[in-house]
Amino acid sequence: MTLSAILFDVDGTLADTERDGHRIAFNRTFDKFDLDWHWDVELYGKLLAVTGGKERIRHYVDSYKSDYLKPSDFDDLVAELHREKTRIYNEILESGKIPMRPGVKRLLQDAMERGLKLAIVTTTTPENVTTLLKCSLDPDSAQWFDVIAAGDIVPAKKPAPDIYFWAMERLALQPRDCIALEDSENGIRASLSAGVKTVITVTDYTKDQDFSGAVAVLSDLGEPESPFSILKGQDYGKTFADVDLFERWHA
Ligand code: XBP
Ligand code: MG
């Protein structure tokens, strides 16, 4: 079976964006709107069970703020909060403080040299993806991807498989031609439900989650001078993940 494309999740996978990026942007937004809502590191880990920023705000209010009286235009307020959160998050990215995870740039370049297709498959807002790529990877790196599937283009976010189906349709590829790289249980539930073999690189937030069905679970992609640890699956004698290793996992 030939591997034709690698499908990349963004948050937690390309970069560790949640704790010091998205979370900070949500909290600054709540302060700005005089809301006494604060998401500490631990609470945010629980809120990550719900993907999508707007969905996460609604879930927080419903599950943790039973005394909050929702205004009649609550949906508009959530949309407004989320617009401001996106603006602040993009400012954080532009300050260059969120680096790519180890091995990401190397793997992307290896894949391009080998003629593989590349796609982004994420629940986050499209603007967040392009800013992260521009500021933390390479100014032109949005062009490295054949497809960028992001945000509200499908109504059902991960763990639903819809965003994977959307991306593969645009790539004109079948699930068997692809492999996904994810960091979370919601992510792998989406990719496996779409029929795509999946590799996981864990984060502090996701390391104890259920990754049954993954072809490999790694600490990170590793670099020649800084090997990965393999938590599940075969390393085939390699110390960092390159296209050869992705082909072995895909086979
Ligand atoms: C991660 C997410 C996102 C971000 C928030 O998605 O759950 O919702 O935390 O992004 P993935 P927005 O790992 O699939 O990239 O606020 O822009 O929705
Ligand atoms: Mg993720």
Short mmCIF file of C-alpha atoms and ligand atoms in Angstrom, two decimals:
data_model
loop_
_atom_site.label_atom_id
_atom_site.label_comp_id
_atom_site.label_asym_id
_atom_site.label_seq_id
_atom_site.Cartn_x
_atom_site.Cartn_y
_atom_site.Cartn_z
CA MET A 1 0.00 0.00 0.00
CA THR A 2 1.50 3.34 -1.05
CA LEU A 3 1.45 6.26 1.35
CA SER A 4 0.30 9.36 -0.56
CA ALA A 5 -0.44 11.91 2.14
CA ILE A 6 0.16 12.85 5.77
CA LEU A 7 -2.74 14.60 7.52
CA PHE A 8 -1.65 16.86 10.38
CA ASP A 9 -3.68 17.97 13.36
CA VAL A 10 -2.60 21.41 14.64
CA ASP A 11 -3.15 22.12 18.35
CA GLY A 12 -0.91 19.88 20.43
CA THR A 13 0.52 18.22 17.31
CA LEU A 14 2.29 20.87 15.22
CA ALA A 15 2.82 23.02 18.33
CA ASP A 16 1.94 22.96 22.02
CA THR A 17 -0.60 25.76 21.70
CA GLU A 18 -3.20 25.00 24.35
CA ARG A 19 -1.82 25.87 27.81
CA ASP A 20 0.20 28.98 26.94
CA GLY A 21 -1.69 30.06 23.83
CA HIS A 22 -5.41 29.34 23.57
CA ARG A 23 -5.93 29.22 27.36
CA ILE A 24 -4.26 32.59 27.90
CA ALA A 25 -6.29 34.13 25.07
CA PHE A 26 -9.58 32.85 26.55
CA ASN A 27 -8.69 34.25 30.00
CA ARG A 28 -7.64 37.66 28.66
CA THR A 29 -10.93 37.82 26.77
CA PHE A 30 -12.99 36.99 29.86
CA ASP A 31 -11.14 39.75 31.81
CA LYS A 32 -11.78 42.24 29.03
CA PHE A 33 -15.50 41.48 29.11
CA ASP A 34 -15.57 41.74 32.94
CA LEU A 35 -16.56 38.11 33.32
CA ASP A 36 -15.34 36.42 36.49
CA TRP A 37 -14.41 33.32 34.49
CA HIS A 38 -10.89 31.96 34.77
CA TRP A 39 -9.51 28.76 33.28
CA ASP A 40 -6.49 27.56 35.26
CA VAL A 41 -4.12 24.95 33.81
CA GLU A 42 -5.94 22.04 35.44
CA LEU A 43 -9.48 23.14 34.59
CA TYR A 44 -8.43 23.83 31.01
CA GLY A 45 -7.25 20.21 30.74
CA LYS A 46 -10.82 19.12 31.57
CA LEU A 47 -12.38 21.63 29.18
CA LEU A 48 -10.28 20.24 26.33
CA ALA A 49 -12.74 17.33 26.30
CA VAL A 50 -14.84 19.66 24.13
CA THR A 51 -13.18 20.74 20.86
CA GLY A 52 -13.75 24.16 19.33
CA GLY A 53 -13.48 27.43 21.24
CA LYS A 54 -17.14 28.49 20.99
CA GLU A 55 -18.28 25.00 21.94
CA ARG A 56 -15.81 25.02 24.86
CA ILE A 57 -17.15 28.34 26.23
CA ARG A 58 -20.75 27.04 26.08
CA HIS A 59 -19.75 23.79 27.76
CA TYR A 60 -17.99 25.73 30.56
CA VAL A 61 -21.04 27.90 31.23
CA ASP A 62 -23.39 24.90 31.20
CA SER A 63 -21.19 22.66 33.36
CA TYR A 64 -19.39 25.05 35.74
CA LYS A 65 -21.42 28.29 35.93
CA SER A 66 -24.90 27.22 36.92
CA ASP A 67 -25.44 30.59 38.67
CA TYR A 68 -24.70 32.56 35.48
CA LEU A 69 -27.84 34.11 34.00
CA LYS A 70 -27.49 33.79 30.23
CA PRO A 71 -28.53 36.96 28.37
CA SER A 72 -31.11 36.51 25.59
CA ASP A 73 -28.38 37.14 23.01
CA PHE A 74 -26.03 34.56 24.56
CA ASP A 75 -25.11 33.04 21.19
CA ASP A 76 -24.02 36.49 19.94
CA LEU A 77 -22.00 37.01 23.11
CA VAL A 78 -20.22 33.68 22.62
CA ALA A 79 -19.43 34.64 19.02
CA GLU A 80 -18.13 38.03 20.17
CA LEU A 81 -16.00 36.49 22.92
CA HIS A 82 -14.61 34.04 20.43
CA ARG A 83 -13.70 36.76 17.90
CA GLU A 84 -11.78 38.63 20.59
CA LYS A 85 -10.12 35.39 21.77
CA THR A 86 -8.99 34.71 18.19
CA ARG A 87 -7.56 38.24 17.92
CA ILE A 88 -5.60 37.86 21.18
CA TYR A 89 -4.44 34.34 20.27
CA ASN A 90 -3.10 35.62 16.96
CA GLU A 91 -1.21 38.37 18.83
CA ILE A 92 0.39 35.69 21.03
CA LEU A 93 1.39 33.72 17.93
CA GLU A 94 2.81 36.83 16.27
CA SER A 95 5.04 37.41 19.31
CA GLY A 96 6.77 34.16 18.23
CA LYS A 97 6.44 32.51 21.65
CA ILE A 98 4.88 29.23 20.45
CA PRO A 99 7.49 27.05 18.70
CA MET A 100 6.81 24.06 16.46
CA ARG A 101 7.23 20.72 18.22
CA PRO A 102 10.46 18.75 17.65
CA GLY A 103 10.75 17.12 14.25
CA VAL A 104 7.69 18.76 12.68
CA LYS A 105 9.58 20.96 10.20
CA ARG A 106 11.99 18.13 9.35
CA LEU A 107 9.15 15.68 8.67
CA LEU A 108 7.23 18.21 6.53
CA GLN A 109 10.32 18.92 4.43
CA ASP A 110 11.09 15.21 4.10
CA ALA A 111 7.51 14.57 2.95
CA MET A 112 7.64 17.36 0.36
CA GLU A 113 10.97 16.08 -1.01
CA ARG A 114 9.42 12.61 -1.32
CA GLY A 115 6.42 13.99 -3.23
CA LEU A 116 3.81 13.24 -0.57
CA LYS A 117 0.74 15.43 -0.23
CA LEU A 118 0.25 17.35 2.99
CA ALA A 119 -2.94 18.46 4.70
CA ILE A 120 -4.00 20.25 7.86
CA VAL A 121 -7.05 18.73 9.59
CA THR A 122 -8.08 20.76 12.64
CA THR A 123 -11.03 22.12 14.58
CA THR A 124 -9.34 25.44 15.25
CA THR A 125 -10.14 28.68 13.39
CA PRO A 126 -8.45 28.97 9.92
CA GLU A 127 -6.76 32.27 10.83
CA ASN A 128 -5.06 30.56 13.80
CA VAL A 129 -3.54 28.00 11.45
CA THR A 130 -2.14 30.44 8.92
CA THR A 131 -0.68 32.69 11.63
CA LEU A 132 0.94 29.74 13.43
CA LEU A 133 2.45 28.46 10.18
CA LYS A 134 3.71 31.92 9.17
CA CYS A 135 5.13 32.91 12.57
CA SER A 136 6.45 29.58 13.90
CA LEU A 137 7.27 27.45 10.85
CA ASP A 138 8.13 29.48 7.74
CA PRO A 139 6.64 32.67 6.25
CA ASP A 140 5.53 30.71 3.14
CA SER A 141 4.62 27.43 4.81
CA ALA A 142 0.84 27.69 4.28
CA GLN A 143 1.72 26.86 0.65
CA TRP A 144 3.39 23.62 1.72
CA PHE A 145 -0.09 22.16 2.30
CA ASP A 146 -2.34 20.93 -0.49
CA VAL A 147 -5.40 21.30 1.75
CA ILE A 148 -6.08 23.26 4.93
CA ALA A 149 -9.24 21.93 6.57
CA ALA A 150 -10.09 24.02 9.64
CA GLY A 151 -12.81 25.36 11.92
CA ASP A 152 -16.50 25.61 11.12
CA ILE A 153 -16.38 24.26 7.53
CA VAL A 154 -17.98 21.12 8.92
CA PRO A 155 -20.57 21.58 11.69
CA ALA A 156 -19.58 18.44 13.64
CA LYS A 157 -16.09 18.92 15.07
CA LYS A 158 -13.70 16.19 16.25
CA PRO A 159 -14.25 13.49 17.56
CA ALA A 160 -16.60 13.36 14.54
CA PRO A 161 -14.75 12.19 11.40
CA ASP A 162 -16.30 14.88 9.16
CA ILE A 163 -13.25 17.16 8.90
CA TYR A 164 -11.12 14.17 7.81
CA PHE A 165 -13.66 13.24 5.12
CA TRP A 166 -13.74 16.88 3.94
CA ALA A 167 -9.91 16.99 3.65
CA MET A 168 -9.60 13.62 1.87
CA GLU A 169 -12.30 14.55 -0.62
CA ARG A 170 -10.34 17.67 -1.55
CA LEU A 171 -7.10 15.69 -1.76
CA ALA A 172 -8.97 13.19 -3.98
CA LEU A 173 -7.52 10.38 -1.82
CA GLN A 174 -8.97 7.42 0.05
CA PRO A 175 -8.37 6.77 3.78
CA ARG A 176 -6.04 3.87 2.86
CA ASP A 177 -3.73 6.32 1.01
CA CYS A 178 -3.25 8.52 4.09
CA ILE A 179 -1.83 8.52 7.60
CA ALA A 180 -2.82 11.00 10.33
CA LEU A 181 -0.70 12.61 13.04
CA GLU A 182 -2.70 13.56 16.14
CA ASP A 183 -2.07 14.31 19.84
CA SER A 184 -5.40 13.64 21.55
CA GLU A 185 -8.15 11.09 22.10
CA ASN A 186 -10.69 13.34 20.37
CA GLY A 187 -8.28 13.59 17.45
CA ILE A 188 -7.68 9.86 17.07
CA ARG A 189 -11.39 9.11 17.45
CA ALA A 190 -11.97 11.41 14.46
CA SER A 191 -9.17 9.99 12.31
CA LEU A 192 -9.93 6.32 13.08
CA SER A 193 -13.65 6.86 12.48
CA ALA A 194 -12.64 8.21 9.07
CA GLY A 195 -10.67 5.00 8.47
CA VAL A 196 -7.20 6.63 8.60
CA LYS A 197 -4.26 4.95 10.33
CA THR A 198 -2.98 7.25 13.06
CA VAL A 199 0.28 8.11 14.82
CA ILE A 200 0.16 10.00 18.14
CA THR A 201 2.65 12.43 19.66
CA VAL A 202 1.45 13.04 23.23
CA THR A 203 1.41 16.30 25.20
CA ASP A 204 1.22 16.93 28.97
CA TYR A 205 -2.53 17.28 28.60
CA THR A 206 -3.06 14.11 26.57
CA LYS A 207 -0.42 11.62 27.77
CA ASP A 208 -2.87 9.57 29.88
CA GLN A 209 -5.63 9.42 27.28
CA ASP A 210 -6.81 6.28 25.46
CA PHE A 211 -4.92 5.77 22.20
CA SER A 212 -6.16 2.26 21.41
CA GLY A 213 -5.99 1.75 17.69
CA ALA A 214 -2.96 3.99 17.12
CA VAL A 215 -0.20 2.46 14.96
CA ALA A 216 2.36 4.22 17.16
CA VAL A 217 2.39 6.50 20.22
CA LEU A 218 5.48 8.70 20.68
CA SER A 219 6.75 11.35 23.06
CA ASP A 220 7.36 13.54 19.98
CA LEU A 221 8.68 13.07 16.43
CA GLY A 222 12.29 13.30 17.64
CA GLU A 223 15.32 14.78 15.95
CA PRO A 224 18.62 13.10 14.98
CA GLU A 225 20.29 14.63 18.04
CA SER A 226 17.27 14.22 20.35
CA PRO A 227 15.56 10.80 19.99
CA PHE A 228 11.86 10.17 20.63
CA SER A 229 10.58 7.72 23.23
CA ILE A 230 8.21 5.19 21.82
CA LEU A 231 5.25 4.45 24.12
CA LYS A 232 3.44 2.03 21.80
CA GLY A 233 4.23 0.41 18.46
CA GLN A 234 7.43 -0.44 16.59
CA ASP A 235 10.36 1.93 16.07
CA TYR A 236 11.98 -0.29 13.36
CA GLY A 237 15.39 0.71 14.75
CA LYS A 238 14.79 4.44 14.19
CA THR A 239 15.27 7.19 16.78
CA PHE A 240 13.27 9.90 15.02
CA ALA A 241 10.18 9.80 12.81
CA ASP A 242 10.76 10.40 9.09
CA VAL A 243 8.77 9.45 5.98
CA ASP A 244 10.42 5.98 5.92
CA LEU A 245 9.04 5.28 9.38
CA PHE A 246 5.59 6.65 8.50
CA GLU A 247 5.62 4.30 5.48
CA ARG A 248 6.43 1.35 7.76
CA TRP A 249 3.59 2.29 10.12
CA HIS A 250 1.23 2.75 7.18
CA ALA A 251 2.11 -0.57 5.51
C1 XBP B 1 -7.93 21.81 19.22
C2 XBP B 1 -9.08 22.53 19.75
C3 XBP B 1 -9.33 23.90 19.37
C4 XBP B 1 -8.60 25.01 20.13
C5 XBP B 1 -9.44 26.26 20.09
O1 XBP B 1 -8.18 21.37 17.92
O2 XBP B 1 -9.87 21.95 20.45
O3 XBP B 1 -10.68 24.05 19.58
O4 XBP B 1 -8.40 24.70 21.49
O5 XBP B 1 -9.57 26.72 18.82
P1 XBP B 1 -7.14 20.47 17.07
P2 XBP B 1 -10.73 27.77 18.42
O6 XBP B 1 -6.25 19.71 18.03
O7 XBP B 1 -8.03 19.58 16.26
O8 XBP B 1 -6.35 21.40 16.20
O9 XBP B 1 -10.95 28.68 19.60
O10 XBP B 1 -10.21 28.52 17.22
O11 XBP B 1 -11.99 26.99 18.11
MG MG B 2 -4.89 18.34 18.79
#
